[in-house]
Amino acid sequence: MTNHRCCRCGCGVTSDEIALSMKLQGKQTRQYLCLDCQAAYSNTTRQRLQALLDRYHRTGICSLFARQNP
Ligand SMILES: [Zn+2]
């Protein structure tokens, strides 16, 4: 958990959620969204975003996402 908060609901966001916000809204964004709000914003589901996160973690193709098994 980080010191950042979701700009919609105000709950704390994780580093993954920040990385996903940057990925979907541009790296310069300061509008971080939690997974639930990001799903609503992107017109998708939380499950799909989670699957996306898992894929980024697994492949390590995006430097925004820390690898779980370096
Ligand atoms: Zn939120």
Coordinates of N, CA and C and ligand atoms in Angstrom, one line a residue:
M1 N 0.8 -1.2 0.0 CA 0.0 0.0 0.0 C 0.9 1.3 0.0
T2 N 0.5 2.3 -0.7 CA 1.2 3.5 -0.8 C 0.5 4.6 -0.1
N3 N 1.1 5.8 -0.2 CA 0.4 7.0 0.5 C -0.6 7.6 -0.5
H4 N -0.7 7.1 -1.7 CA -1.6 7.7 -2.7 C -3.0 7.2 -2.4
R5 N -4.0 8.0 -2.9 CA -5.4 7.6 -2.7 C -6.1 7.7 -4.1
C6 N -7.1 6.8 -4.2 CA -7.9 6.8 -5.4 C -8.6 8.2 -5.5
C7 N -8.6 8.7 -6.7 CA -9.1 10.1 -6.9 C -10.6 10.1 -6.9
R8 N -11.2 8.9 -7.0 CA -12.7 8.8 -7.1 C -13.3 8.5 -5.7
C9 N -12.8 7.4 -5.1 CA -13.4 6.9 -3.9 C -12.6 7.2 -2.7
G10 N -11.3 7.6 -2.9 CA -10.5 8.0 -1.7 C -9.9 6.8 -1.0
C11 N -10.0 5.6 -1.4 CA -9.4 4.5 -0.7 C -7.9 4.5 -1.1
G12 N -7.1 3.8 -0.3 CA -5.6 3.7 -0.6 C -5.4 2.9 -1.9
V13 N -4.5 3.3 -2.7 CA -4.2 2.5 -3.9 C -2.8 1.8 -3.7
T14 N -2.7 0.6 -4.3 CA -1.4 -0.1 -4.3 C -0.5 0.3 -5.4
S15 N 0.7 -0.1 -5.3 CA 1.7 0.3 -6.4 C 1.2 -0.3 -7.7
D16 N 0.6 -1.4 -7.7 CA 0.0 -2.0 -8.9 C -1.0 -1.1 -9.5
E17 N -1.9 -0.6 -8.7 CA -3.0 0.2 -9.2 C -2.5 1.5 -9.7
I18 N -1.4 2.1 -9.1 CA -0.8 3.3 -9.7 C -0.2 3.0 -11.0
A19 N 0.5 1.8 -11.1 CA 1.1 1.5 -12.4 C 0.1 1.3 -13.5
L20 N -1.0 0.7 -13.1 CA -2.1 0.5 -14.1 C -2.7 1.8 -14.5
S21 N -2.9 2.7 -13.5 CA -3.4 4.0 -13.9 C -2.5 4.7 -14.9
M22 N -1.2 4.6 -14.7 CA -0.2 5.2 -15.6 C -0.3 4.6 -17.0
K23 N -0.5 3.3 -16.9 CA -0.5 2.5 -18.2 C -1.8 3.0 -19.0
L24 N -2.9 3.1 -18.3 CA -4.1 3.4 -19.0 C -4.4 4.9 -19.3
Q25 N -3.8 5.7 -18.4 CA -4.1 7.1 -18.5 C -2.9 8.0 -18.9
G26 N -1.8 7.3 -19.0 CA -0.6 8.1 -19.3 C 0.3 8.3 -18.1
K27 N 1.6 8.2 -18.3 CA 2.6 8.2 -17.2 C 2.5 9.4 -16.4
Q28 N 2.1 10.5 -17.0 CA 2.1 11.8 -16.3 C 0.9 12.0 -15.3
T29 N 0.0 11.0 -15.4 CA -1.2 11.2 -14.6 C -1.0 11.3 -13.1
R30 N -1.8 12.1 -12.5 CA -1.8 12.1 -11.0 C -3.1 11.6 -10.5
Q31 N -3.9 11.2 -11.4 CA -5.3 10.7 -11.1 C -5.3 9.2 -10.9
Y32 N -4.8 8.8 -9.8 CA -4.7 7.3 -9.6 C -6.1 6.8 -9.2
L33 N -6.4 5.6 -9.7 CA -7.6 4.9 -9.5 C -7.4 3.5 -8.9
C34 N -8.3 3.2 -7.9 CA -8.2 1.8 -7.4 C -8.8 0.9 -8.5
L35 N -8.7 -0.4 -8.4 CA -9.1 -1.3 -9.4 C -10.6 -1.2 -9.7
D36 N -11.4 -1.0 -8.7 CA -12.8 -0.9 -8.9 C -13.2 0.4 -9.7
C37 N -12.6 1.5 -9.4 CA -12.8 2.7 -10.1 C -12.2 2.7 -11.5
Q38 N -11.0 2.1 -11.6 CA -10.4 2.0 -12.9 C -11.2 1.2 -13.8
A39 N -11.8 0.1 -13.3 CA -12.7 -0.7 -14.1 C -13.9 0.1 -14.6
A40 N -14.5 0.9 -13.8 CA -15.6 1.7 -14.1 C -15.2 2.8 -15.2
Y41 N -14.0 3.4 -14.9 CA -13.5 4.4 -15.8 C -13.2 3.8 -17.2
S42 N -12.6 2.6 -17.2 CA -12.2 2.0 -18.5 C -13.3 1.1 -19.1
N43 N -14.4 1.1 -18.5 CA -15.6 0.4 -19.0 C -15.2 -1.1 -19.1
T44 N -14.6 -1.6 -18.1 CA -14.3 -3.1 -18.1 C -14.6 -3.6 -16.7
T45 N -14.1 -4.8 -16.4 CA -14.4 -5.4 -15.1 C -13.1 -5.5 -14.3
R46 N -13.2 -5.5 -13.0 CA -12.1 -5.7 -12.1 C -11.3 -6.9 -12.4
Q47 N -12.0 -8.0 -12.7 CA -11.4 -9.3 -13.0 C -10.4 -9.1 -14.2
R48 N -10.9 -8.4 -15.3 CA -10.1 -8.2 -16.4 C -8.8 -7.4 -16.1
L49 N -9.0 -6.4 -15.3 CA -7.8 -5.6 -14.9 C -6.8 -6.4 -14.1
Q50 N -7.4 -7.3 -13.2 CA -6.5 -8.1 -12.4 C -5.7 -9.1 -13.3
A51 N -6.4 -9.6 -14.3 CA -5.8 -10.5 -15.3 C -4.7 -9.8 -16.0
L52 N -4.9 -8.6 -16.4 CA -3.9 -7.7 -17.0 C -2.7 -7.5 -16.1
L53 N -3.0 -7.2 -14.9 CA -1.9 -7.1 -13.9 C -1.0 -8.3 -13.8
D54 N -1.8 -9.4 -13.7 CA -1.1 -10.7 -13.6 C -0.2 -11.0 -14.8
R55 N -0.7 -10.6 -16.0 CA 0.1 -10.9 -17.2 C 1.4 -10.0 -17.2
Y56 N 1.2 -8.7 -16.8 CA 2.4 -7.8 -16.7 C 3.4 -8.4 -15.7
H57 N 2.9 -8.8 -14.6 CA 3.8 -9.4 -13.6 C 4.6 -10.6 -14.2
R58 N 3.8 -11.5 -14.8 CA 4.4 -12.7 -15.3 C 5.5 -12.4 -16.4
T59 N 5.1 -11.6 -17.3 CA 6.0 -11.4 -18.5 C 7.1 -10.4 -18.2
G60 N 6.9 -9.4 -17.3 CA 7.9 -8.4 -17.0 C 8.1 -7.5 -18.2
I61 N 7.2 -7.4 -19.1 CA 7.5 -6.6 -20.3 C 7.3 -5.1 -20.0
C62 N 6.6 -4.8 -19.0 CA 6.4 -3.4 -18.7 C 7.2 -3.0 -17.5
S63 N 8.1 -2.0 -17.6 CA 8.9 -1.7 -16.4 C 8.1 -1.0 -15.3
L64 N 6.9 -0.6 -15.6 CA 6.1 0.0 -14.6 C 5.7 -1.0 -13.5
F65 N 5.7 -2.3 -13.9 CA 5.2 -3.3 -13.0 C 6.4 -4.1 -12.4
A66 N 6.5 -4.1 -11.2 CA 7.6 -4.8 -10.5 C 7.4 -6.3 -10.7
R67 N 8.4 -7.0 -11.0 CA 8.3 -8.5 -11.2 C 8.2 -9.1 -9.8
Q68 N 7.3 -10.1 -9.7 CA 7.1 -10.8 -8.4 C 8.2 -11.8 -8.2
N69 N 8.8 -12.3 -9.2 CA 9.9 -13.3 -9.1 C 11.1 -12.8 -9.9
P70 N 11.8 -11.9 -9.4 CA 12.9 -11.3 -10.2 C 14.1 -12.4 -10.4
Ligands
ZN1 ZN -11.6 4.0 -6.0

